[in-house]
GROMACS .gro file of C-alpha atoms in nm:
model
  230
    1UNK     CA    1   0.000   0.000   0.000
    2UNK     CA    2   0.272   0.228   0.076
    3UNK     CA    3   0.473   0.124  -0.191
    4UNK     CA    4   0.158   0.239  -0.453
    5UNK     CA    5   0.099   0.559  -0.289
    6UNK     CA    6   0.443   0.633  -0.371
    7UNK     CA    7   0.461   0.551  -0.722
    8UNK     CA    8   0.109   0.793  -0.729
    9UNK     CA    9   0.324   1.052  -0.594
   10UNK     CA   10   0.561   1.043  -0.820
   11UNK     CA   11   0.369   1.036  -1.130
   12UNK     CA   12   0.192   1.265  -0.988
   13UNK     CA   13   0.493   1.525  -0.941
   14UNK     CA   14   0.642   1.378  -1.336
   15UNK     CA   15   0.249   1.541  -1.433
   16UNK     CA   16   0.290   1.839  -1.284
   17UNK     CA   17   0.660   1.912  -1.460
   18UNK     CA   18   0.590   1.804  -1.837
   19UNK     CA   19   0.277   1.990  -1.787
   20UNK     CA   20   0.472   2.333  -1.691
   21UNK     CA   21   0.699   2.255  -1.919
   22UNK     CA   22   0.425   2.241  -2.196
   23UNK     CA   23   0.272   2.549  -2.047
   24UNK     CA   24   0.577   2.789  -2.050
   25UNK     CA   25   0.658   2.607  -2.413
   26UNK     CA   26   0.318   2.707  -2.523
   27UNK     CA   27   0.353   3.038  -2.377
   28UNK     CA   28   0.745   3.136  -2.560
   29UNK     CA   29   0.560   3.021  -2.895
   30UNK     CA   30   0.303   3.243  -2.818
   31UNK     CA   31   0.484   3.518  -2.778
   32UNK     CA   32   0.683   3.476  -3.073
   33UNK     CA   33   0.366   3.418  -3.226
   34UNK     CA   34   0.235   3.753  -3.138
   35UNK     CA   35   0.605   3.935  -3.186
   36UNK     CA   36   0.600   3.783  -3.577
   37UNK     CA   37   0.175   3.914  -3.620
   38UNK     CA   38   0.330   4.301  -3.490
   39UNK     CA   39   0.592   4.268  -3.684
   40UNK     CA   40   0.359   4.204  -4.051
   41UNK     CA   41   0.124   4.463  -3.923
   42UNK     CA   42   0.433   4.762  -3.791
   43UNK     CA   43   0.707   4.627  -4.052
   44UNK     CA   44   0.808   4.679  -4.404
   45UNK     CA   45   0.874   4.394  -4.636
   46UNK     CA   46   1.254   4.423  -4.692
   47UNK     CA   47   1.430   4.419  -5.060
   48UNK     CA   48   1.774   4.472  -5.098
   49UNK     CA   49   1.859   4.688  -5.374
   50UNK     CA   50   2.231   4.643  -5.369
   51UNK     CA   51   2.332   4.333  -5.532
   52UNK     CA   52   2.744   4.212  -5.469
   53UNK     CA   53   2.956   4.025  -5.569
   54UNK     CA   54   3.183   3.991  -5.273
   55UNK     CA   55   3.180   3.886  -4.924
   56UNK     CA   56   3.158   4.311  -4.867
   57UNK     CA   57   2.773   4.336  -4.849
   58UNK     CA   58   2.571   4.577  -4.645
   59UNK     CA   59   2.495   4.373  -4.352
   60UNK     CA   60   2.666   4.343  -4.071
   61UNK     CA   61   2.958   4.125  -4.080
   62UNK     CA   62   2.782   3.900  -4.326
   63UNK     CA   63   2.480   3.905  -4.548
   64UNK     CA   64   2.335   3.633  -4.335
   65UNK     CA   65   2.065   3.556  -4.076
   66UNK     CA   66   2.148   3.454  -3.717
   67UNK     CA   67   2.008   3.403  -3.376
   68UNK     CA   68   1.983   3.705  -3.164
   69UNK     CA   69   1.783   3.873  -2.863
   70UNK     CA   70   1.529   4.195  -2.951
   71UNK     CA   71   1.342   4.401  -2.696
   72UNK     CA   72   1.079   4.575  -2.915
   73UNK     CA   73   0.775   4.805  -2.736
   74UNK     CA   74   0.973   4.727  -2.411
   75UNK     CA   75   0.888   4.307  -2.492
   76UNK     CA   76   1.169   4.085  -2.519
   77UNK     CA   77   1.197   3.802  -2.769
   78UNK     CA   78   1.469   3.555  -2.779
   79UNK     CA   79   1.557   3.324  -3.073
   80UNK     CA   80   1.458   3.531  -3.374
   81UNK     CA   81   1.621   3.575  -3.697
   82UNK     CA   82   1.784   3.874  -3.691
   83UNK     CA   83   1.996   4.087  -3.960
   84UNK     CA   84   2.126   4.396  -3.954
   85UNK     CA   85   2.181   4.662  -4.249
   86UNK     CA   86   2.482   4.871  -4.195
   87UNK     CA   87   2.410   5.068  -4.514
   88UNK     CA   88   2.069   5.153  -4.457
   89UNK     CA   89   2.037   5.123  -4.095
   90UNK     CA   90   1.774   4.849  -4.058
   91UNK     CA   91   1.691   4.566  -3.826
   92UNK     CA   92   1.550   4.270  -4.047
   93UNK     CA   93   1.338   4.013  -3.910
   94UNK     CA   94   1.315   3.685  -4.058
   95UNK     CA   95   0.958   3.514  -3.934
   96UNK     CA   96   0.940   3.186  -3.902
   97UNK     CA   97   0.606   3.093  -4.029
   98UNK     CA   98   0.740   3.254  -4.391
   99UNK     CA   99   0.476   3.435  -4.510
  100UNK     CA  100   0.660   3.734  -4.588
  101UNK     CA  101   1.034   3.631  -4.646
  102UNK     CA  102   1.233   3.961  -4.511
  103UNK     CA  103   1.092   4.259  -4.304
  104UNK     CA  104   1.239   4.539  -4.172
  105UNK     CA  105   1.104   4.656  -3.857
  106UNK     CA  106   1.065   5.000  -3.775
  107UNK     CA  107   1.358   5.153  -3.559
  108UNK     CA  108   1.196   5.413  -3.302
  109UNK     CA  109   1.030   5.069  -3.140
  110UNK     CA  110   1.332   4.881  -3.160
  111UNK     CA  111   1.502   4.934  -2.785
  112UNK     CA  112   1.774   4.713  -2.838
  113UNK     CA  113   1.888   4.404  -2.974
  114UNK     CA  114   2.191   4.170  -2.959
  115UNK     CA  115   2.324   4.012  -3.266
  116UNK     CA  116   2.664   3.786  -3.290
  117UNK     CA  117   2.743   3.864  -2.905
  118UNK     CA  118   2.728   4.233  -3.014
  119UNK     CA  119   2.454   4.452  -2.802
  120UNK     CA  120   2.322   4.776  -3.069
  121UNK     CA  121   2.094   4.987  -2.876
  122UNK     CA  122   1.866   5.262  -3.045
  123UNK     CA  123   2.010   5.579  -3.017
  124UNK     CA  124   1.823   5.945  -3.111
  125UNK     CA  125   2.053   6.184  -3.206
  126UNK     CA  126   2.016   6.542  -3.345
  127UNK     CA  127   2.193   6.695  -3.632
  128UNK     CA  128   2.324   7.030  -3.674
  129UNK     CA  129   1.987   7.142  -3.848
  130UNK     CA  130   1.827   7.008  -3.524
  131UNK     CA  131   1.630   6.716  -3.698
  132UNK     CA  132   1.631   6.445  -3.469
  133UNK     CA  133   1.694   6.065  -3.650
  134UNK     CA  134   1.725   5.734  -3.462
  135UNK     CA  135   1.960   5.468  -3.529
  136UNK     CA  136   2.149   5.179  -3.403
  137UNK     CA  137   2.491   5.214  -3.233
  138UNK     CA  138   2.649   4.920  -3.060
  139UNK     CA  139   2.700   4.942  -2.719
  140UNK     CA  140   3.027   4.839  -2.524
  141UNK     CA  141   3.034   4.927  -2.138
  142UNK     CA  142   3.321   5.017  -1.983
  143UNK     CA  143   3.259   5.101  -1.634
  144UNK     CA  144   2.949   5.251  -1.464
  145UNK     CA  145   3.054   5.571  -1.522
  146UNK     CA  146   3.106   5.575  -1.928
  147UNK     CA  147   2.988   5.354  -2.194
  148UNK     CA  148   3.115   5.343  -2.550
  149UNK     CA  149   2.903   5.387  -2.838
  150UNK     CA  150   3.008   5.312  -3.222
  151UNK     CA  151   2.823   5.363  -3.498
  152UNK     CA  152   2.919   5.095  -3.769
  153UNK     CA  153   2.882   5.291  -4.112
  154UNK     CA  154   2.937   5.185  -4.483
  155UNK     CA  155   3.028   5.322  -4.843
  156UNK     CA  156   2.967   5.147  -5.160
  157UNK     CA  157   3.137   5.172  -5.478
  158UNK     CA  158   2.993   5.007  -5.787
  159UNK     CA  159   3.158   4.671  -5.906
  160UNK     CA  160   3.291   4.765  -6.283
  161UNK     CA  161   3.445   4.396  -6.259
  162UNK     CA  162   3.090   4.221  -6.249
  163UNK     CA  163   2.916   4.172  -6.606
  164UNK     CA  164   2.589   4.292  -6.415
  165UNK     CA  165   2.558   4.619  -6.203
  166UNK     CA  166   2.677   4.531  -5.878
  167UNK     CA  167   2.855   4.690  -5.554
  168UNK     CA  168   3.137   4.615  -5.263
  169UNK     CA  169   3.118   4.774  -4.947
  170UNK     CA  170   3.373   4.905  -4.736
  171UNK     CA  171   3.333   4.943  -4.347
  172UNK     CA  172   3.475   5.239  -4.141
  173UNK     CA  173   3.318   5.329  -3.758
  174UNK     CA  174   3.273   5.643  -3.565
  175UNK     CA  175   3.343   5.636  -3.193
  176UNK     CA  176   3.103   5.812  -2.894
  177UNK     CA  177   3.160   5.833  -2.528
  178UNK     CA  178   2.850   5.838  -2.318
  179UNK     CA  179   2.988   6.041  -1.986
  180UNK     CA  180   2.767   6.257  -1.755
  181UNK     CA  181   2.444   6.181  -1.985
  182UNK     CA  182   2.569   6.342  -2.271
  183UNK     CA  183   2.700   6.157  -2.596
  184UNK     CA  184   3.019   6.279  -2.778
  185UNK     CA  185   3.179   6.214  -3.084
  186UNK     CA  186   3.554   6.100  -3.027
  187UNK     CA  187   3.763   6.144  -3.357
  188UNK     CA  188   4.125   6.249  -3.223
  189UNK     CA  189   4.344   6.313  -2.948
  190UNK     CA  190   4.250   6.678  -2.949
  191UNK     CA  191   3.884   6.595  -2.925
  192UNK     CA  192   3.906   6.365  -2.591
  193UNK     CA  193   4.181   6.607  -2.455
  194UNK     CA  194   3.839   6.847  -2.547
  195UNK     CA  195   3.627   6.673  -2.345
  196UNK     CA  196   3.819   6.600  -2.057
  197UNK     CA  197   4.087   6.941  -2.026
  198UNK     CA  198   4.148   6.858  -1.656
  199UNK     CA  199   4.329   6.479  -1.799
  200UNK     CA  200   4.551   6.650  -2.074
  201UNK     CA  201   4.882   6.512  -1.954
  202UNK     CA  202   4.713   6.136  -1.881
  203UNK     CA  203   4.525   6.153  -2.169
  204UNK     CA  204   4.863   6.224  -2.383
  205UNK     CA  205   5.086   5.962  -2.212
  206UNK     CA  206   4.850   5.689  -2.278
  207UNK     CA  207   4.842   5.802  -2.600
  208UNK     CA  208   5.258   5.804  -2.618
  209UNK     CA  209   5.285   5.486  -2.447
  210UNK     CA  210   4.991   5.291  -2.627
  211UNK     CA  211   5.072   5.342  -3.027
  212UNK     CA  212   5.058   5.026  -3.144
  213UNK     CA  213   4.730   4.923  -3.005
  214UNK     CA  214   4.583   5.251  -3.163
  215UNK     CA  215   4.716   5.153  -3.485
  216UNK     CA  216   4.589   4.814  -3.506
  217UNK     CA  217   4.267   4.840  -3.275
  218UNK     CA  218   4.101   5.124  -3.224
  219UNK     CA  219   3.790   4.987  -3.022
  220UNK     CA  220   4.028   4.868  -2.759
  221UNK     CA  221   4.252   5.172  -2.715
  222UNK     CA  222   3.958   5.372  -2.673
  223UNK     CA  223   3.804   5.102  -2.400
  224UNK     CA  224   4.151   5.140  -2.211
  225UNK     CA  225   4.205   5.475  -2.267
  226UNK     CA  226   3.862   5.547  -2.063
  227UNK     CA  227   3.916   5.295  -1.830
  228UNK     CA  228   4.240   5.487  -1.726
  229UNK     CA  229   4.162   5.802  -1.679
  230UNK     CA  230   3.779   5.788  -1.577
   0.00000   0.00000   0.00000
């Protein structure tokens, strides 16, 4: 008798776990469910009007889709298809259920997302004729007081090589600092020396005694040059 009452409790407790387990399995593919139905209704369908012939395409890194992490409208989704335009700036979504093979999905509700261990977050910024455009920087924290922001850019030249009209892109970045709530370009010596007048001399030794890493990686001096002296 005991023995029975046992093997009722245990199936009873095995229930209870595959049915949670169905239950928050039925819930994710709900809400990826519901993220892929805003996305067709908010969205654009997505065609790429630069055709290459090289591994240099517009996207980021490579002209190919890959798991990554999106909080859109303040909801996060995990395990979407995710691309990202350099050239134009977009966020494409690949949904699952293909309907609509490519969307692009509209920036000012994009909060963030993360994309080949890389975290971009939404950024508005305001020009010099005070118009105010959003766009994706990626994000690289450095300490609690500063983050780094870079804003992955692209040219395109047209491919006189290829029979067919086609292009090759070439990647360059521009560099922010995010200190005291503002965001600043960084471009030069003289610009961070700009920003920080009171760390002149530590600002120019690090620079003196750090060439090399300047020369062949940027992103890092700059994460070690703020780390230093802030």
């Amino acid at each position: 008798m005991l023995l029975q009452k046992k093997l009722l409790l245990l199936i009873l407790i095995s229930s209870l776990s595959c049915f949670s387990q169905n239950k928050n399995f039925i819930k994710h593919n709900d809400s990826l469910v519901g993220f892929e139905n805003l996305a067709y209704n908010n969205g654009l369908v997505y065609y790429n009007k630069y055709k290459t012939t090289s591994n240099n395409t517009s996207q980021f890194l490579e002209n190919k889709y890959s798991n990554g992490i999106l909080q859109y409208n303040n909801q996060t989704y995990t395990d979407l298809s995710l691309k990202y335009d350099v050239f134009e700036d977009l966020l494409l979504f690949k949904p699952a259920s293909q309907l609509v093979l490519e969307t692009s999905l509209i920036t000012k509700q994009v909060d963030y997302f993360i994309l080949k261990n890389k975290k971009f977050r939404k950024i508005e910024t305001i020009s010099s004729d005070k118009t105010t455009s959003s766009g994706f920087f990626e994000e690289v924290e450095i300490n609690e007081k500063c983050t780094l922001y870079i804003k992955h850019k692209k040219t395109l030249k047209s491919d006189f090589q290829s029979v067919k009209l086609s292009y090759i892109f070439y990647d360059y970045n521009v560099y922010y600092i995010f200190y005291n709530n503002k965001l600043e370009e960084i471009s030069s010596k003289k610009s961070i020396i700009n920003l920080f007048p009171t760390l002149k001399k530590e600002i120019k030794q690090f620079y003196n005694t750090n060439r090399n890493q300047r020369e062949n990686n940027i992103q890092l001096f700059y994460q070690n040059l703020f780390k230093t002296i802030i």
